Short mmCIF file of C-alpha atoms in Angstrom, two decimals:
data_model
loop_
_atom_site.label_atom_id
_atom_site.label_comp_id
_atom_site.label_asym_id
_atom_site.label_seq_id
_atom_site.Cartn_x
_atom_site.Cartn_y
_atom_site.Cartn_z
CA MET A 24 -14.99 8.45 -21.57
CA LEU A 25 -14.11 7.85 -17.92
CA VAL A 26 -12.76 4.40 -17.01
CA LEU A 27 -13.00 3.35 -13.35
CA LEU A 28 -10.34 0.83 -12.33
CA PRO A 29 -9.60 -1.07 -9.13
CA PRO A 30 -6.09 -0.71 -7.66
CA SER A 31 -3.71 -3.62 -7.33
CA GLU A 32 -3.12 -5.27 -3.98
CA GLY A 33 0.60 -5.53 -4.69
CA LYS A 34 2.40 -2.33 -5.60
CA ALA A 35 5.77 -1.26 -6.92
CA ALA A 36 8.23 0.36 -4.52
CA SER A 37 7.98 4.08 -3.89
CA GLY A 38 10.03 6.15 -6.29
CA ARG A 39 12.88 8.57 -5.79
CA GLY A 40 10.76 11.58 -6.55
CA ALA A 41 9.70 14.28 -4.12
CA PRO A 42 7.50 13.24 -1.19
CA LEU A 43 3.73 13.28 -1.45
CA LYS A 44 2.07 16.61 -2.16
CA PRO A 45 -1.60 15.97 -1.35
CA GLU A 46 -2.66 19.22 -2.95
CA SER A 47 -1.32 18.02 -6.31
CA LEU A 48 -3.64 15.02 -6.55
CA SER A 49 -6.60 15.02 -8.91
CA LEU A 50 -10.15 15.43 -7.59
CA PRO A 51 -9.29 18.05 -4.93
CA GLY A 52 -12.78 17.68 -3.50
CA LEU A 53 -11.53 14.47 -1.88
CA ALA A 54 -8.71 16.26 -0.03
CA ASP A 55 -10.29 16.32 3.44
CA ALA A 56 -11.29 12.64 3.30
CA ARG A 57 -7.80 11.70 2.11
CA ALA A 58 -6.17 13.70 4.91
CA ALA A 59 -8.30 12.03 7.57
CA ILE A 60 -7.34 8.53 6.40
CA LEU A 61 -3.68 9.42 5.89
CA ASP A 62 -3.44 10.90 9.39
CA GLU A 63 -4.97 7.87 11.09
CA LEU A 64 -3.14 5.31 8.97
CA VAL A 65 0.30 6.84 9.57
CA GLU A 66 -0.38 7.28 13.30
CA LEU A 67 -1.59 3.69 13.63
CA CYS A 68 1.43 2.26 11.81
CA LEU A 69 3.89 4.36 13.81
CA ALA A 70 2.33 3.55 17.19
CA ASP A 71 1.55 -0.18 17.16
CA GLU A 72 2.88 -2.52 14.49
CA GLU A 73 0.89 -5.54 15.66
CA LYS A 74 -2.41 -3.66 15.83
CA ALA A 75 -1.72 -2.09 12.44
CA ARG A 76 -1.03 -5.51 10.94
CA GLU A 77 -4.32 -6.80 12.36
CA VAL A 78 -6.33 -3.81 11.13
CA LEU A 79 -4.82 -4.01 7.66
CA GLY A 80 -5.23 -7.78 7.44
CA LEU A 81 -1.54 -8.42 6.81
CA SER A 82 0.18 -11.75 7.23
CA GLU A 83 3.49 -12.12 9.04
CA GLY A 84 5.25 -12.10 5.70
CA LEU A 85 3.80 -8.67 4.92
CA ARG A 86 4.90 -7.07 8.18
CA GLY A 87 7.11 -4.67 6.22
CA GLU A 88 4.01 -3.01 4.77
CA VAL A 89 3.36 -1.43 8.17
CA ALA A 90 6.69 0.42 8.05
CA LYS A 91 5.90 1.47 4.48
CA ASN A 92 2.66 3.09 5.65
CA ALA A 93 4.39 4.75 8.59
CA ALA A 94 6.69 6.55 6.15
CA LEU A 95 4.01 7.72 3.71
CA ARG A 96 4.65 11.42 4.33
CA THR A 97 8.37 11.24 3.57
CA ALA A 98 8.60 8.40 1.02
CA GLY A 99 9.40 9.16 -2.59
CA THR A 100 6.62 9.15 -5.12
CA ARG A 101 6.05 8.02 -8.69
CA PRO A 102 3.04 8.15 -11.03
CA ALA A 103 0.14 6.00 -9.85
CA GLY A 104 0.26 4.19 -13.19
CA GLU A 105 3.70 2.89 -12.17
CA ILE A 106 2.78 2.15 -8.54
CA TYR A 107 -0.10 -0.18 -9.42
CA THR A 108 1.07 -3.53 -10.72
CA GLY A 109 -0.45 -6.98 -11.04
CA VAL A 110 -2.49 -8.81 -13.64
CA LEU A 111 -4.77 -6.00 -14.84
CA TYR A 112 -1.99 -3.44 -15.05
CA ASP A 113 0.41 -5.88 -16.72
CA ALA A 114 -2.20 -6.50 -19.41
CA LEU A 115 -2.92 -2.78 -19.72
CA GLY A 116 0.79 -2.07 -20.22
CA LEU A 117 0.73 1.69 -19.72
CA ALA A 118 4.49 2.02 -20.18
CA THR A 119 4.36 0.49 -23.67
CA LEU A 120 1.55 2.67 -25.04
CA ASP A 121 2.42 5.20 -27.72
CA ALA A 122 2.37 8.90 -26.83
CA ALA A 123 -1.20 9.50 -28.00
CA ALA A 124 -2.58 6.49 -26.12
CA LYS A 125 -0.68 7.56 -22.97
CA ARG A 126 -2.33 10.97 -23.18
CA ARG A 127 -5.71 9.33 -23.48
CA ALA A 128 -4.90 7.13 -20.47
CA GLY A 129 -4.00 10.17 -18.40
CA GLN A 130 -7.29 11.82 -19.27
CA SER A 131 -9.65 8.87 -18.95
CA LEU A 132 -8.35 6.38 -16.35
CA LEU A 133 -9.32 6.79 -12.70
CA VAL A 134 -8.00 4.28 -10.14
CA PHE A 135 -10.07 3.83 -6.98
CA SER A 136 -8.17 3.44 -3.69
CA GLY A 137 -8.88 2.86 -0.03
CA LEU A 138 -6.36 5.55 0.90
CA TRP A 139 -6.70 8.16 -1.87
CA GLY A 140 -10.32 7.66 -2.89
CA ALA A 141 -9.47 7.88 -6.57
CA VAL A 142 -6.41 9.10 -8.48
CA ARG A 143 -5.46 9.55 -12.11
CA VAL A 144 -2.58 7.46 -13.43
CA GLY A 145 -0.34 10.53 -13.64
CA ASP A 146 -0.83 11.54 -9.99
CA ARG A 147 2.36 11.02 -7.98
CA ILE A 148 1.85 8.83 -4.90
CA PRO A 149 4.05 6.68 -2.65
CA SER A 150 3.61 2.92 -2.40
CA TYR A 151 1.14 1.97 0.36
CA ARG A 152 -1.03 -0.81 1.74
CA CYS A 153 -4.63 0.03 2.60
CA SER A 154 -7.49 -1.72 0.82
CA MET A 155 -11.05 -0.43 0.61
CA GLY A 156 -12.14 -3.27 2.91
CA VAL A 157 -10.12 -1.91 5.87
CA LYS A 158 -11.90 -0.62 8.98
CA LEU A 159 -9.75 1.95 10.76
CA PRO A 160 -10.36 2.21 14.52
CA GLY A 161 -11.29 5.88 14.35
CA LEU A 162 -12.88 6.32 10.93
CA GLY A 163 -14.49 2.92 10.51
CA ALA A 164 -15.07 1.18 7.18
CA LEU A 165 -13.32 3.02 4.38
CA ASN A 166 -15.94 2.33 1.73
CA ALA A 167 -18.51 4.07 3.96
CA HIS A 168 -16.06 6.91 4.68
CA TRP A 169 -15.74 7.60 0.97
CA ARG A 170 -19.42 7.57 0.01
CA ALA A 171 -20.30 11.18 0.84
CA PRO A 172 -17.21 12.84 -0.70
CA MET A 173 -17.41 10.57 -3.75
CA ALA A 174 -21.10 11.42 -4.23
CA SER A 175 -20.10 15.08 -4.30
CA VAL A 176 -17.08 14.77 -6.60
CA MET A 177 -17.72 11.93 -9.03
CA PRO A 178 -20.66 13.30 -11.05
CA GLU A 179 -18.48 16.23 -12.13
CA ALA A 180 -15.54 13.91 -12.86
CA ALA A 181 -17.82 11.77 -15.02
CA GLY A 182 -18.71 14.78 -17.15
CA ASP A 183 -21.33 14.10 -19.80
CA GLY A 184 -19.74 11.04 -21.43
CA LEU A 185 -19.55 7.29 -21.05
CA VAL A 186 -18.48 5.81 -17.71
CA LEU A 187 -16.86 2.37 -18.05
CA ASP A 188 -16.91 0.73 -14.62
CA LEU A 189 -14.33 -2.07 -14.22
CA ARG A 190 -14.06 -1.94 -10.43
CA SER A 191 -14.33 -4.92 -8.11
CA SER A 192 -17.28 -4.95 -5.69
CA ALA A 193 -15.30 -3.60 -2.71
CA TYR A 194 -14.33 -0.46 -4.63
CA ALA A 195 -17.69 -0.10 -6.37
CA ALA A 196 -19.25 0.24 -2.90
CA ALA A 197 -17.49 3.57 -2.42
CA TRP A 198 -19.44 5.20 -5.27
CA LYS A 199 -22.42 3.91 -7.19
CA PRO A 200 -23.49 6.02 -10.17
CA SER A 201 -27.08 7.18 -9.97
CA GLY A 202 -29.55 9.09 -12.07
CA GLU A 203 -28.52 10.10 -15.55
CA VAL A 204 -24.86 9.26 -14.83
CA ALA A 205 -25.87 5.64 -14.20
CA GLU A 206 -27.73 5.56 -17.51
CA ARG A 207 -24.49 6.21 -19.37
CA THR A 208 -22.48 3.82 -17.21
CA ALA A 209 -21.50 0.34 -18.36
CA SER A 210 -20.51 -2.16 -15.67
CA VAL A 211 -18.43 -5.04 -17.02
CA ARG A 212 -18.18 -8.66 -15.97
CA VAL A 213 -15.79 -11.16 -17.60
CA LEU A 214 -16.97 -14.74 -18.00
CA GLN A 215 -15.02 -17.80 -19.12
CA SER A 216 -16.99 -20.05 -21.44
CA ARG A 217 -16.10 -23.72 -21.74
CA MET A 218 -17.83 -26.85 -22.95
CA VAL A 219 -18.48 -29.65 -20.44
CA ASP A 220 -20.05 -32.80 -21.85
CA GLY A 221 -21.41 -30.81 -24.75
CA VAL A 222 -22.95 -28.13 -22.53
CA GLU A 223 -21.61 -24.59 -22.26
CA LYS A 224 -20.57 -23.60 -18.72
CA ARG A 225 -19.70 -20.06 -17.76
CA SER A 226 -17.78 -18.94 -14.70
CA VAL A 227 -15.93 -15.95 -13.29
CA VAL A 228 -12.18 -16.51 -12.97
CA SER A 229 -10.31 -13.80 -11.04
CA HIS A 230 -7.01 -13.85 -12.96
CA PHE A 231 -8.79 -14.07 -16.29
CA ASN A 232 -11.18 -11.30 -15.30
CA LYS A 233 -8.37 -8.88 -14.49
CA ALA A 234 -6.25 -9.69 -17.55
CA THR A 235 -9.20 -9.35 -19.92
CA LYS A 236 -10.19 -6.00 -18.45
CA GLY A 237 -6.62 -4.76 -18.82
CA ARG A 238 -6.45 -5.84 -22.47
CA MET A 239 -9.87 -4.34 -23.17
CA VAL A 240 -8.84 -0.93 -21.83
CA ARG A 241 -5.58 -1.08 -23.76
CA ASP A 242 -7.46 -1.85 -26.97
CA LEU A 243 -9.74 1.15 -26.44
CA LEU A 244 -6.80 3.47 -25.72
CA VAL A 245 -4.73 2.29 -28.69
CA ALA A 246 -7.70 2.58 -31.03
CA GLY A 247 -8.47 6.08 -29.81
CA ALA A 248 -12.08 4.98 -29.35
CA ARG A 249 -14.49 7.55 -27.94
CA PRO A 250 -17.85 5.80 -27.57
CA LYS A 251 -20.54 8.23 -26.48
CA GLY A 252 -22.57 5.73 -24.50
CA PRO A 253 -22.92 2.07 -23.52
CA ALA A 254 -24.63 0.97 -26.74
CA GLU A 255 -21.85 2.48 -28.84
CA LEU A 256 -19.24 0.94 -26.51
CA VAL A 257 -20.65 -2.52 -27.22
CA GLU A 258 -20.21 -1.98 -30.96
CA VAL A 259 -16.68 -0.62 -30.52
CA LEU A 260 -15.62 -3.58 -28.37
CA ARG A 261 -17.05 -6.04 -30.86
CA ASP A 262 -15.18 -4.28 -33.67
CA LEU A 263 -12.01 -4.70 -31.58
CA GLY A 264 -12.58 -8.45 -31.41
CA HIS A 265 -14.23 -8.84 -28.02
CA VAL A 266 -17.30 -11.02 -27.53
CA VAL A 267 -19.76 -8.83 -25.67
CA GLU A 268 -23.30 -9.47 -24.47
CA ALA A 269 -25.16 -6.39 -23.31
CA LYS A 270 -28.20 -5.87 -21.13
CA ALA A 271 -29.79 -2.44 -21.16
CA PRO A 272 -31.27 -1.30 -17.83
CA GLU A 273 -34.91 -2.15 -17.25
CA ARG A 274 -35.50 1.04 -15.27
CA ALA A 275 -34.28 4.60 -15.54
CA GLY A 276 -31.30 5.52 -13.40
CA ARG A 277 -29.59 2.13 -13.69
CA PRO A 278 -26.33 1.19 -15.47
CA TRP A 279 -25.92 -1.12 -18.42
CA ALA A 280 -24.58 -4.62 -17.68
CA LEU A 281 -21.98 -5.96 -20.10
CA ASP A 282 -20.62 -9.51 -20.13
CA VAL A 283 -17.34 -10.01 -21.97
CA VAL A 284 -17.10 -13.71 -22.81
CA VAL A 285 -13.72 -15.41 -23.27
CA THR A 286 -12.76 -19.02 -23.95
CA GLU A 287 -9.03 -19.17 -23.24
CA ILE A 288 -7.07 -18.24 -20.15
CA HIS A 289 -3.81 -16.44 -20.96
#
């Protein structure tokens, strides 16, 4: 099983470990695309703080993120699973998993990133600020920059098992499973269900969506679940207490659509 996760906008501080070693990152087929973005991002942040802030969409209060990017080559690193924070990662709670579940996390979780393309939670990276929605002056829109290298690398990374896609739309644009890989991909949406004047209303709530996805992944890791495909995933999630509605694809080469329905925000 391969689980595709979005990154977090906020990130923990860089660690005290050795500086970035690009060649050590997973998915080496992305190395050239990573290097091109890293080169332009560092140069931009070193040369013109105001332009960098505009390009990155940073408020005045986040001005310090420009200096963080300028120092990416020399900053300390820590595992990506510690760098990414926020609602989804708090609910996932990687640090509190037992040893077996942590091993499963290292093997199955892949975090998409505007800067790195995608990394495994054990890959050592510095803290950074560069979302997939950024358009760098030289390279252009990052999601478009990643499409060709991702199309080359991701089918192999997906192997022959289930792909559980929990990415937000901005990150999903960088790689869309196709062909037989899509047919064993399950894309998940989280809906809040509530009664209004005796009628059920469903809506997408961002915080709730992220927290539920984090808890769902944690449940799968703790249980040691290895569903072989989307249909089996639905049964596993239901056994774990999740309310899941599934829609099989109407045409070949399309992913399954899963709605996880929740009633309480916590």
